[in-house]
mmCIF file of C-alpha atoms and ligand atoms in Angstrom:
data_model
loop_
_atom_site.group_PDB
_atom_site.id
_atom_site.type_symbol
_atom_site.label_atom_id
_atom_site.label_comp_id
_atom_site.label_asym_id
_atom_site.label_seq_id
_atom_site.Cartn_x
_atom_site.Cartn_y
_atom_site.Cartn_z
ATOM 1 C CA MET A 1 29.081 -52.261 61.180
ATOM 2 C CA GLN A 2 31.433 -55.012 62.913
ATOM 3 C CA ARG A 3 31.585 -57.491 59.795
ATOM 4 C CA GLU A 4 33.375 -60.875 59.178
ATOM 5 C CA SER A 5 35.566 -61.262 56.684
ATOM 6 C CA LYS A 6 34.407 -64.039 54.189
ATOM 7 C CA PRO A 7 37.141 -67.620 54.290
ATOM 8 C CA ASN A 8 38.546 -67.551 50.995
ATOM 9 C CA VAL A 9 38.977 -71.191 49.204
ATOM 10 C CA GLU A 10 41.927 -71.737 50.809
ATOM 11 C CA ASN A 11 41.056 -71.545 54.219
ATOM 12 C CA ARG A 12 37.837 -73.666 53.214
ATOM 13 C CA GLN A 13 40.575 -76.561 52.200
ATOM 14 C CA LYS A 14 41.906 -76.662 55.590
ATOM 15 C CA THR A 15 38.473 -78.427 56.847
ATOM 16 C CA SER A 16 37.417 -79.701 55.125
ATOM 17 C CA GLY A 17 38.961 -83.843 54.383
ATOM 18 C CA LYS A 18 38.974 -86.121 57.141
ATOM 19 C CA ASP A 19 38.476 -83.751 59.731
ATOM 20 C CA SER A 20 36.000 -84.903 62.100
ATOM 21 C CA LYS A 21 34.677 -82.136 63.150
ATOM 22 C CA LYS A 22 32.533 -82.160 59.063
ATOM 23 C CA VAL A 23 29.029 -81.179 59.017
ATOM 24 C CA PRO A 24 27.254 -84.937 57.868
ATOM 25 C CA ILE A 25 26.067 -84.061 54.088
ATOM 26 C CA GLY A 26 22.260 -83.321 54.546
ATOM 27 C CA SER A 27 22.263 -82.144 58.619
ATOM 28 C CA ALA A 28 22.945 -78.696 58.141
ATOM 29 C CA ASP A 29 19.979 -76.058 58.980
ATOM 30 C CA PHE A 30 17.869 -75.446 56.111
ATOM 31 C CA LEU A 31 16.309 -71.287 56.163
ATOM 32 C CA ALA A 32 14.101 -70.838 52.946
ATOM 33 C CA PRO A 33 12.865 -67.097 53.359
ATOM 34 C CA GLU A 34 9.738 -65.679 51.219
ATOM 35 C CA SER A 35 10.532 -61.975 51.888
ATOM 36 C CA LEU A 36 14.259 -60.128 51.191
ATOM 37 C CA GLU A 37 14.071 -59.013 54.114
ATOM 38 C CA LYS A 38 13.256 -61.778 56.281
ATOM 39 C CA ALA A 39 16.756 -63.247 54.106
ATOM 40 C CA LEU A 40 18.709 -60.248 55.118
ATOM 41 C CA ASP A 41 17.881 -60.896 58.648
ATOM 42 C CA TYR A 42 19.023 -63.736 58.444
ATOM 43 C CA ARG A 43 21.749 -63.196 57.204
ATOM 44 C CA LYS A 44 23.092 -60.202 59.125
ATOM 45 C CA ARG A 45 22.271 -63.076 62.229
ATOM 46 C CA TYR A 46 24.418 -66.044 60.452
ATOM 47 C CA GLY A 47 26.711 -63.974 58.041
ATOM 48 C CA PHE A 48 29.148 -67.219 56.123
ATOM 49 C CA GLN A 49 27.630 -69.262 58.039
ATOM 50 C CA ALA A 50 25.584 -69.717 56.453
ATOM 51 C CA THR A 51 25.420 -70.719 52.658
ATOM 52 C CA VAL A 52 23.545 -68.586 50.733
ATOM 53 C CA ILE A 53 22.195 -71.161 47.291
ATOM 54 C CA ALA A 54 20.397 -70.076 43.855
ATOM 55 C CA GLY A 55 20.643 -72.783 41.325
ATOM 56 C CA GLY A 56 23.365 -74.204 42.903
ATOM 57 C CA THR A 57 25.271 -75.300 40.378
ATOM 58 C CA ASP A 58 28.706 -74.218 41.879
ATOM 59 C CA ILE A 59 28.013 -74.374 44.869
ATOM 60 C CA MET A 60 27.159 -78.032 45.381
ATOM 61 C CA VAL A 61 29.829 -79.366 43.156
ATOM 62 C CA ASP A 62 31.639 -77.850 45.848
ATOM 63 C CA TYR A 63 29.795 -78.966 48.785
ATOM 64 C CA PHE A 64 30.175 -82.934 47.924
ATOM 65 C CA GLU A 65 33.681 -82.506 46.717
ATOM 66 C CA ARG A 66 34.123 -81.208 50.518
ATOM 67 C CA LEU A 67 35.868 -77.530 49.781
ATOM 68 C CA TYR A 68 33.400 -76.074 52.891
ATOM 69 C CA GLU A 69 31.530 -77.382 55.639
ATOM 70 C CA VAL A 70 28.021 -75.677 55.416
ATOM 71 C CA ASN A 71 26.333 -75.203 58.540
ATOM 72 C CA SER A 72 23.151 -73.868 57.327
ATOM 73 C CA TRP A 73 21.848 -73.087 53.620
ATOM 74 C CA LEU A 74 20.114 -69.842 52.947
ATOM 75 C CA ASP A 75 17.947 -70.221 49.477
ATOM 76 C CA LEU A 76 17.254 -67.581 47.705
ATOM 77 C CA ASN A 77 14.454 -69.549 45.596
ATOM 78 C CA LYS A 78 11.231 -68.064 46.952
ATOM 79 C CA ILE A 79 12.076 -64.915 47.111
ATOM 80 C CA GLU A 80 10.414 -63.210 43.583
ATOM 81 C CA GLU A 81 11.699 -59.992 44.253
ATOM 82 C CA LEU A 82 15.005 -61.275 43.075
ATOM 83 C CA LYS A 83 13.579 -62.610 39.723
ATOM 84 C CA LYS A 84 12.679 -60.062 38.183
ATOM 85 C CA ILE A 85 13.232 -58.022 34.561
ATOM 86 C CA GLU A 86 13.107 -54.724 34.279
ATOM 87 C CA ILE A 87 13.689 -52.268 31.760
ATOM 88 C CA ASN A 88 13.603 -48.457 31.463
ATOM 89 C CA ASP A 89 14.424 -45.140 29.489
ATOM 90 C CA GLU A 90 17.351 -45.404 31.554
ATOM 91 C CA ASN A 91 18.478 -49.108 32.638
ATOM 92 C CA ILE A 92 18.130 -52.679 32.461
ATOM 93 C CA ILE A 93 17.925 -53.751 35.963
ATOM 94 C CA ILE A 94 18.244 -57.923 36.290
ATOM 95 C CA GLY A 95 17.493 -59.814 39.510
ATOM 96 C CA ALA A 96 20.149 -61.848 41.186
ATOM 97 C CA THR A 97 18.264 -65.331 40.486
ATOM 98 C CA VAL A 98 16.985 -64.481 36.846
ATOM 99 C CA THR A 99 18.327 -68.024 35.223
ATOM 100 C CA HIS A 100 20.657 -68.383 31.935
ATOM 101 C CA LYS A 101 18.010 -69.991 30.176
ATOM 102 C CA ARG A 102 15.120 -66.392 31.076
ATOM 103 C CA ILE A 103 17.929 -63.850 29.529
ATOM 104 C CA ALA A 104 19.376 -66.052 26.710
ATOM 105 C CA GLU A 105 15.510 -66.557 25.895
ATOM 106 C CA HIS A 106 13.969 -62.954 26.968
ATOM 107 C CA GLN A 107 13.646 -60.972 23.370
ATOM 108 C CA GLU A 108 14.606 -57.383 24.513
ATOM 109 C CA LEU A 109 17.838 -58.628 26.486
ATOM 110 C CA GLN A 110 18.318 -60.461 23.102
ATOM 111 C CA ASN A 111 17.864 -57.015 21.515
ATOM 112 C CA HIS A 112 19.603 -54.379 24.297
ATOM 113 C CA LEU A 113 22.381 -56.609 25.883
ATOM 114 C CA PRO A 114 23.504 -59.187 22.966
ATOM 115 C CA MET A 115 26.704 -60.041 24.486
ATOM 116 C CA LEU A 116 24.436 -60.679 27.465
ATOM 117 C CA ALA A 117 22.069 -63.046 26.446
ATOM 118 C CA GLN A 118 24.476 -65.077 23.758
ATOM 119 C CA ALA A 119 27.031 -65.790 27.182
ATOM 120 C CA SER A 120 24.267 -66.890 28.825
ATOM 121 C CA SER A 121 22.980 -70.066 26.284
ATOM 122 C CA GLU A 122 26.630 -70.903 26.369
ATOM 123 C CA VAL A 123 26.871 -71.288 29.332
ATOM 124 C CA GLY A 124 27.208 -75.369 30.565
ATOM 125 C CA ALA A 125 24.158 -76.768 28.653
ATOM 126 C CA TRP A 126 19.976 -76.859 29.387
ATOM 127 C CA GLN A 127 19.959 -77.974 32.389
ATOM 128 C CA ILE A 128 22.408 -75.906 33.734
ATOM 129 C CA GLN A 129 21.140 -72.921 32.269
ATOM 130 C CA SER A 130 17.756 -73.720 33.369
ATOM 131 C CA ARG A 131 18.829 -73.676 37.175
ATOM 132 C CA GLY A 132 22.299 -71.272 37.152
ATOM 133 C CA THR A 133 21.616 -68.203 38.167
ATOM 134 C CA ILE A 134 23.232 -64.245 37.137
ATOM 135 C CA GLY A 135 24.248 -63.764 40.187
ATOM 136 C CA GLY A 136 25.543 -67.502 41.067
ATOM 137 C CA ASN A 137 28.074 -66.700 37.859
ATOM 138 C CA ILE A 138 29.133 -63.304 39.486
ATOM 139 C CA VAL A 139 29.491 -64.209 43.427
ATOM 140 C CA THR A 140 31.715 -67.076 42.539
ATOM 141 C CA SER A 141 33.863 -64.699 40.294
ATOM 142 C CA SER A 142 35.422 -66.867 38.646
ATOM 143 C CA PRO A 143 37.644 -64.991 36.165
ATOM 144 C CA ALA A 144 36.325 -67.667 33.380
ATOM 145 C CA GLY A 145 32.903 -67.043 34.154
ATOM 146 C CA ASP A 146 30.949 -66.951 30.719
ATOM 147 C CA THR A 147 28.925 -63.569 31.362
ATOM 148 C CA LEU A 148 31.780 -61.774 33.502
ATOM 149 C CA ALA A 149 33.190 -60.161 30.351
ATOM 150 C CA PRO A 150 29.674 -58.255 29.113
ATOM 151 C CA LEU A 151 28.718 -57.505 32.290
ATOM 152 C CA LEU A 152 31.661 -55.409 32.490
ATOM 153 C CA ALA A 153 31.790 -53.896 28.514
ATOM 154 C CA TYR A 154 28.323 -52.966 29.490
ATOM 155 C CA ASN A 155 29.161 -50.898 32.461
ATOM 156 C CA ALA A 156 27.147 -53.225 34.674
ATOM 157 C CA LYS A 157 27.032 -52.100 38.536
ATOM 158 C CA VAL A 158 26.221 -54.781 41.260
ATOM 159 C CA VAL A 159 23.884 -54.262 44.455
ATOM 160 C CA LEU A 160 24.592 -55.999 47.753
ATOM 161 C CA GLN A 161 22.289 -55.273 50.386
ATOM 162 C CA SER A 162 22.902 -55.455 53.540
ATOM 163 C CA LYS A 163 19.938 -55.001 56.962
ATOM 164 C CA GLY A 164 18.948 -51.320 56.437
ATOM 165 C CA ASP A 165 22.250 -50.738 54.089
ATOM 166 C CA LYS A 166 22.805 -51.304 50.038
ATOM 167 C CA ARG A 167 26.153 -50.220 48.134
ATOM 168 C CA ILE A 168 26.355 -49.744 44.546
ATOM 169 C CA ILE A 169 29.188 -50.324 42.667
ATOM 170 C CA ASP A 170 30.819 -51.224 39.334
ATOM 171 C CA ILE A 171 31.151 -54.642 38.699
ATOM 172 C CA GLU A 172 34.400 -54.749 37.889
ATOM 173 C CA ASP A 173 35.810 -53.175 41.786
ATOM 174 C CA PHE A 174 33.391 -56.506 42.761
ATOM 175 C CA PHE A 175 36.413 -58.867 41.247
ATOM 176 C CA ILE A 176 40.308 -59.246 43.739
ATOM 177 C CA GLY A 177 41.106 -61.858 42.371
ATOM 178 C CA PRO A 178 40.076 -65.776 41.008
ATOM 179 C CA LYS A 179 37.370 -66.867 43.159
ATOM 180 C CA GLU A 180 37.760 -63.439 45.419
ATOM 181 C CA ASN A 181 35.505 -60.377 45.858
ATOM 182 C CA VAL A 182 34.290 -57.363 48.041
ATOM 183 C CA GLU A 183 30.530 -59.357 49.552
ATOM 184 C CA GLU A 184 30.760 -58.933 53.179
ATOM 185 C CA SER A 185 29.108 -61.204 55.534
ATOM 186 C CA ASP A 186 25.469 -60.153 55.601
ATOM 187 C CA GLU A 187 25.065 -58.155 52.009
ATOM 188 C CA ILE A 188 22.778 -60.585 49.542
ATOM 189 C CA LEU A 189 23.812 -59.219 45.632
ATOM 190 C CA THR A 190 19.871 -58.361 45.166
ATOM 191 C CA LYS A 191 20.373 -56.591 41.303
ATOM 192 C CA ILE A 192 22.185 -56.017 38.498
ATOM 193 C CA ILE A 193 21.977 -52.466 36.865
ATOM 194 C CA ILE A 194 22.432 -51.976 33.222
ATOM 195 C CA PRO A 195 22.654 -48.491 31.557
ATOM 196 C CA LYS A 196 20.956 -48.945 27.659
ATOM 197 C CA PRO A 197 23.118 -49.535 25.108
ATOM 198 C CA SER A 198 22.384 -46.298 22.506
ATOM 199 C CA LYS A 199 20.820 -47.875 19.222
ATOM 200 C CA ASN A 200 24.445 -47.366 17.610
ATOM 201 C CA THR A 201 26.268 -49.655 19.958
ATOM 202 C CA LEU A 202 28.264 -52.632 18.314
ATOM 203 C CA SER A 203 28.840 -55.356 20.147
ATOM 204 C CA ARG A 204 30.736 -58.910 19.640
ATOM 205 C CA TRP A 205 30.793 -61.912 22.305
ATOM 206 C CA ARG A 206 33.203 -64.941 22.020
ATOM 207 C CA LYS A 207 34.105 -68.487 23.495
ATOM 208 C CA VAL A 208 36.920 -70.473 23.094
ATOM 209 C CA GLY A 209 36.836 -74.011 24.698
ATOM 210 C CA LYS A 210 37.910 -77.253 24.386
ATOM 211 C CA ARG A 211 35.232 -77.713 22.359
ATOM 212 C CA LYS A 212 31.981 -76.898 21.686
ATOM 213 C CA ALA A 213 29.995 -77.129 24.312
ATOM 214 C CA LEU A 214 29.694 -77.602 27.674
ATOM 215 C CA ILE A 215 33.062 -76.594 28.973
ATOM 216 C CA ILE A 216 34.364 -73.966 31.137
ATOM 217 C CA SER A 217 36.308 -71.121 28.611
ATOM 218 C CA SER A 218 39.597 -71.122 27.976
ATOM 219 C CA LEU A 219 39.028 -67.023 27.248
ATOM 220 C CA THR A 220 36.020 -65.040 26.707
ATOM 221 C CA MET A 221 36.154 -62.075 25.195
ATOM 222 C CA ALA A 222 33.096 -58.967 24.625
ATOM 223 C CA ILE A 223 34.438 -55.848 22.940
ATOM 224 C CA LEU A 224 31.489 -52.598 22.757
ATOM 225 C CA ILE A 225 31.416 -49.880 20.334
ATOM 226 C CA GLU A 226 28.965 -47.084 20.215
ATOM 227 C CA VAL A 227 29.862 -44.604 17.612
ATOM 228 C CA ASP A 228 28.276 -41.326 16.445
ATOM 229 C CA ASP A 229 25.956 -40.687 12.795
ATOM 230 C CA GLN A 230 29.153 -40.537 11.153
ATOM 231 C CA GLY A 231 31.082 -43.498 12.653
ATOM 232 C CA VAL A 232 33.478 -42.314 14.850
ATOM 233 C CA ILE A 233 33.637 -43.795 17.021
ATOM 234 C CA LYS A 234 32.565 -42.275 21.151
ATOM 235 C CA THR A 235 33.058 -44.457 24.055
ATOM 236 C CA ALA A 236 34.609 -48.440 23.243
ATOM 237 C CA ARG A 237 34.815 -51.447 25.829
ATOM 238 C CA ALA A 238 36.633 -54.060 25.493
ATOM 239 C CA CYS A 239 36.709 -57.133 28.440
ATOM 240 C CA TYR A 240 37.848 -60.301 28.634
ATOM 241 C CA GLY A 241 37.616 -63.202 30.552
ATOM 242 C CA ALA A 242 40.232 -65.875 31.427
ATOM 243 C CA VAL A 243 43.372 -64.407 30.647
ATOM 244 C CA ALA A 244 44.270 -62.181 34.332
ATOM 245 C CA PRO A 245 42.928 -62.669 38.412
ATOM 246 C CA THR A 246 40.131 -61.457 37.685
ATOM 247 C CA PRO A 247 37.774 -60.505 34.544
ATOM 248 C CA ILE A 248 39.117 -57.145 33.014
ATOM 249 C CA GLU A 249 38.697 -54.561 30.575
ATOM 250 C CA ILE A 250 41.925 -53.540 28.299
ATOM 251 C CA ARG A 251 41.564 -49.868 28.831
ATOM 252 C CA ASN A 252 44.026 -49.019 26.652
ATOM 253 C CA VAL A 253 42.035 -50.352 23.353
ATOM 254 C CA GLY A 254 39.217 -48.261 24.609
ATOM 255 C CA ASP A 255 41.361 -45.178 25.185
ATOM 256 C CA TYR A 256 43.111 -45.768 21.145
ATOM 257 C CA LEU A 257 39.810 -46.970 19.378
ATOM 258 C CA GLU A 258 37.804 -43.220 20.731
ATOM 259 C CA ARG A 259 37.574 -40.149 18.374
ATOM 260 C CA GLN A 260 38.920 -42.548 16.047
ATOM 261 C CA LYS A 261 37.048 -43.749 12.360
ATOM 262 C CA LEU A 262 35.588 -47.153 13.490
ATOM 263 C CA LYS A 263 36.280 -47.520 9.247
ATOM 264 C CA ASN A 264 39.836 -46.621 9.743
ATOM 265 C CA VAL A 265 41.004 -48.381 12.466
ATOM 266 C CA ASP A 266 43.874 -50.621 12.489
ATOM 267 C CA PRO A 267 42.920 -53.990 13.500
ATOM 268 C CA LYS A 268 46.132 -55.302 14.149
ATOM 269 C CA LYS A 269 47.129 -52.438 16.200
ATOM 270 C CA VAL A 270 43.981 -53.202 18.165
ATOM 271 C CA GLY A 271 45.267 -56.495 18.517
ATOM 272 C CA GLU A 272 48.590 -55.503 19.836
ATOM 273 C CA ILE A 273 47.292 -53.273 22.793
ATOM 274 C CA ALA A 274 44.983 -55.590 23.642
ATOM 275 C CA VAL A 275 47.548 -58.638 23.829
ATOM 276 C CA SER A 276 50.224 -56.060 26.134
ATOM 277 C CA GLY A 277 46.778 -55.368 28.664
ATOM 278 C CA ILE A 278 46.677 -59.517 30.092
ATOM 279 C CA SER A 279 48.518 -61.214 31.726
ATOM 280 C CA PRO A 280 47.162 -64.779 31.014
ATOM 281 C CA ILE A 281 48.306 -67.890 32.873
ATOM 282 C CA ASP A 282 49.094 -71.902 31.577
ATOM 283 C CA ASP A 283 46.764 -74.535 32.669
ATOM 284 C CA ILE A 284 44.481 -77.233 31.677
ATOM 285 C CA ARG A 285 42.255 -75.212 29.166
ATOM 286 C CA GLY A 286 45.577 -73.686 27.889
ATOM 287 C CA THR A 287 49.296 -71.994 27.191
ATOM 288 C CA GLU A 288 50.109 -68.420 28.244
ATOM 289 C CA GLN A 289 50.691 -68.267 24.515
ATOM 290 C CA TYR A 290 48.158 -69.777 23.471
ATOM 291 C CA ARG A 291 45.820 -67.263 25.042
ATOM 292 C CA ARG A 292 47.969 -64.210 23.849
ATOM 293 C CA GLN A 293 47.427 -65.509 20.320
ATOM 294 C CA VAL A 294 44.203 -66.193 20.583
ATOM 295 C CA THR A 295 42.552 -62.574 22.531
ATOM 296 C CA TYR A 296 44.882 -61.110 19.685
ATOM 297 C CA ASP A 297 43.027 -63.395 16.342
ATOM 298 C CA LEU A 298 39.559 -62.490 18.000
ATOM 299 C CA THR A 299 40.390 -59.462 18.904
ATOM 300 C CA ILE A 300 41.217 -58.399 15.152
ATOM 301 C CA ASN A 301 38.250 -60.402 13.946
ATOM 302 C CA ALA A 302 35.476 -57.906 16.446
ATOM 303 C CA ILE A 303 36.905 -55.248 14.785
ATOM 304 C CA LYS A 304 37.094 -56.156 11.637
ATOM 305 C CA GLU A 305 33.380 -57.663 11.864
ATOM 306 C CA MET A 306 32.360 -54.447 13.288
ATOM 307 C CA ALA A 307 33.755 -51.770 10.522
ATOM 308 C CA SER A 308 31.773 -53.757 8.587
ATOM 309 C CA GLU A 309 28.122 -53.443 9.601
ATOM 310 C CA LEU A 310 29.037 -49.346 9.056
HETATM 311 C C1 FAD B 1 28.117 -79.282 34.507
HETATM 312 C C2 FAD B 1 29.008 -77.658 34.925
HETATM 313 C C3 FAD B 1 28.918 -76.311 33.303
HETATM 314 C C4 FAD B 1 29.094 -75.318 33.197
HETATM 315 N N1 FAD B 1 28.718 -74.331 32.931
HETATM 316 C C5 FAD B 1 29.549 -73.493 32.808
HETATM 317 C C6 FAD B 1 30.260 -72.537 31.858
HETATM 318 O O1 FAD B 1 29.926 -72.882 31.139
HETATM 319 N N2 FAD B 1 30.290 -71.136 31.957
HETATM 320 C C7 FAD B 1 29.968 -70.383 33.570
HETATM 321 O O2 FAD B 1 30.048 -69.704 33.763
HETATM 322 N N3 FAD B 1 30.091 -71.566 34.255
HETATM 323 C C8 FAD B 1 29.583 -72.271 34.242
HETATM 324 N N4 FAD B 1 29.476 -73.426 34.745
HETATM 325 C C9 FAD B 1 29.291 -73.351 36.843
HETATM 326 C C10 FAD B 1 27.452 -72.390 37.383
HETATM 327 O O3 FAD B 1 26.661 -73.031 36.059
HETATM 328 C C11 FAD B 1 27.630 -70.842 36.752
HETATM 329 O O4 FAD B 1 28.640 -70.196 37.810
HETATM 330 C C12 FAD B 1 25.944 -70.317 37.975
HETATM 331 O O5 FAD B 1 25.996 -68.993 36.730
HETATM 332 C C13 FAD B 1 26.151 -70.600 39.042
HETATM 333 O O6 FAD B 1 24.825 -70.037 39.133
HETATM 334 P P1 FAD B 1 24.345 -71.293 40.403
HETATM 335 O O7 FAD B 1 22.590 -70.047 40.724
HETATM 336 O O8 FAD B 1 23.790 -71.940 40.504
HETATM 337 O O9 FAD B 1 25.244 -70.196 41.599
HETATM 338 P P2 FAD B 1 24.499 -71.109 43.167
HETATM 339 O O10 FAD B 1 25.528 -72.232 42.848
HETATM 340 O O11 FAD B 1 23.924 -71.360 43.712
HETATM 341 O O12 FAD B 1 25.597 -70.151 43.853
HETATM 342 C C14 FAD B 1 27.530 -69.642 43.631
HETATM 343 C C15 FAD B 1 27.889 -68.804 44.190
HETATM 344 O O13 FAD B 1 27.864 -67.574 44.792
HETATM 345 C C16 FAD B 1 26.344 -67.150 45.887
HETATM 346 N N5 FAD B 1 25.454 -66.735 45.484
HETATM 347 C C17 FAD B 1 24.660 -67.377 44.995
HETATM 348 N N6 FAD B 1 23.847 -66.253 44.694
HETATM 349 C C18 FAD B 1 23.969 -64.960 45.304
HETATM 350 C C19 FAD B 1 23.088 -63.845 45.896
HETATM 351 N N7 FAD B 1 23.060 -63.170 44.926
HETATM 352 N N8 FAD B 1 23.689 -63.657 46.576
HETATM 353 C C20 FAD B 1 24.829 -63.981 47.315
HETATM 354 N N9 FAD B 1 25.768 -64.845 46.688
HETATM 355 C C21 FAD B 1 25.161 -65.358 46.072
HETATM 356 C C22 FAD B 1 26.845 -68.955 46.282
HETATM 357 O O14 FAD B 1 26.804 -68.421 48.003
HETATM 358 C C23 FAD B 1 28.124 -69.614 46.156
HETATM 359 O O15 FAD B 1 29.174 -68.946 46.167
HETATM 360 C C24 FAD B 1 29.354 -74.470 35.180
HETATM 361 C C25 FAD B 1 28.383 -75.487 35.885
HETATM 362 C C26 FAD B 1 28.459 -76.958 36.015
HETATM 363 C C27 FAD B 1 28.237 -77.677 37.139
#
C-alpha cells in the first residue's frame, strides 16, 4: 500500500506563522464518524490531511499556537468501540479514547494496573483528565507523557488499525523519537492490550515535576517486579520517561534483578545500573545532572520499598 509519511514537527512549523496559505481557524472540515469502519474510510481517503482529534488537550494547544495547518478534523468521540475497557483472564484491553479520569477511577484497573491508574490520576488536573485520552497521550509520543513508562513496564501492545488491516506492536517499538512514532497516515490507534500482571507483582510509579500539580514531568519512573513464592524475582522491568528521546526500559536493570531474591538485592547497585542506561538532556524542566541524581534516588527508594513489602 502506498503510504504517506507523517509530517514531523519541524515540517509542520515551516507551514505556520505568517504563511498566507494558512487555513483560517474554524474553516476546516469536521468529520465525526459514528463507526470505526467509517473513520478508517476517512483515514484512507484523507491520510494526514485529516487530523485525528480525541480529547484535543494536546492537538488544540498546537493548533491555536498555529504549529501546523489543519484542513480537516477527524473526531473519534462518537465511536463507542474505542471507549471500551475489557478484562479477561489473560489481558486488559483499553480503548484508545478512554479518558485518564475513567482509568484513574476504575476499580479493577486500580487493582490490576496500579501504576497506570496512578499515572492517569496525575495527568494535568481533573479538567484535562476528563478530556484527555490514553490514546492521545501515546500518539503525542512525548518522552514525558505520564502513562508511557507504566505502559512499557506492563509490557503493553498497541493496536494500529487501517482499512482491512491491523498491526499489533510492542508499545516500546511505537516510539522512534521525541514526538515521533511509527503511525502511518491511514492508521488509527484503536486499543492498548496489557497482559494481566500476576498476583505476585509489585510496582512503583513516581512522577517528579517542578511543582505538585498541573506540571509536565521532569522525570517519570515505573518499576515492575514479579516474584515467586520464595521472593525470587521472575521478571523485572524498570522504565523511565523524560530521560531519553523516547520513554525507555533499562534492560540491564531487569537482567541484574532477575533470579535474585528481592530481599538480597543491593538497591544502590540497581540505582547505578539505571543511571548508566539513561541519556538525559538539560532543558527547562531540569538539568542532565539533576535527572541522573533523581533517577538514582527514586530507583533506590523503589527497590527498598518493594523489598519491605515481602
Ligand atoms: C494544561 C495541560 C496539562 C497537561 N498535563 C499533562 C500531564 O501532567 N501529563 C501528561 O502526560 N500530559 C499532559 N498534558 C498533555 C495531554 O493532556 C495528554 O497528552 C493527553 O493524554 C492527550 O490526549 P487527548 O485525547 O487530549 O489527545 P489529542 O489532543 O486529541 O491528540 C493528541 C495527538 O494524538 C493524535 N491522536 C489522538 N488519538 C488518536 C488515535 N486514537 N489514533 C491516532 N491518533 C490519535 C492526534 O492527532 C494528536 O496528534 C497536558 C495538557 C494540558 C493542556
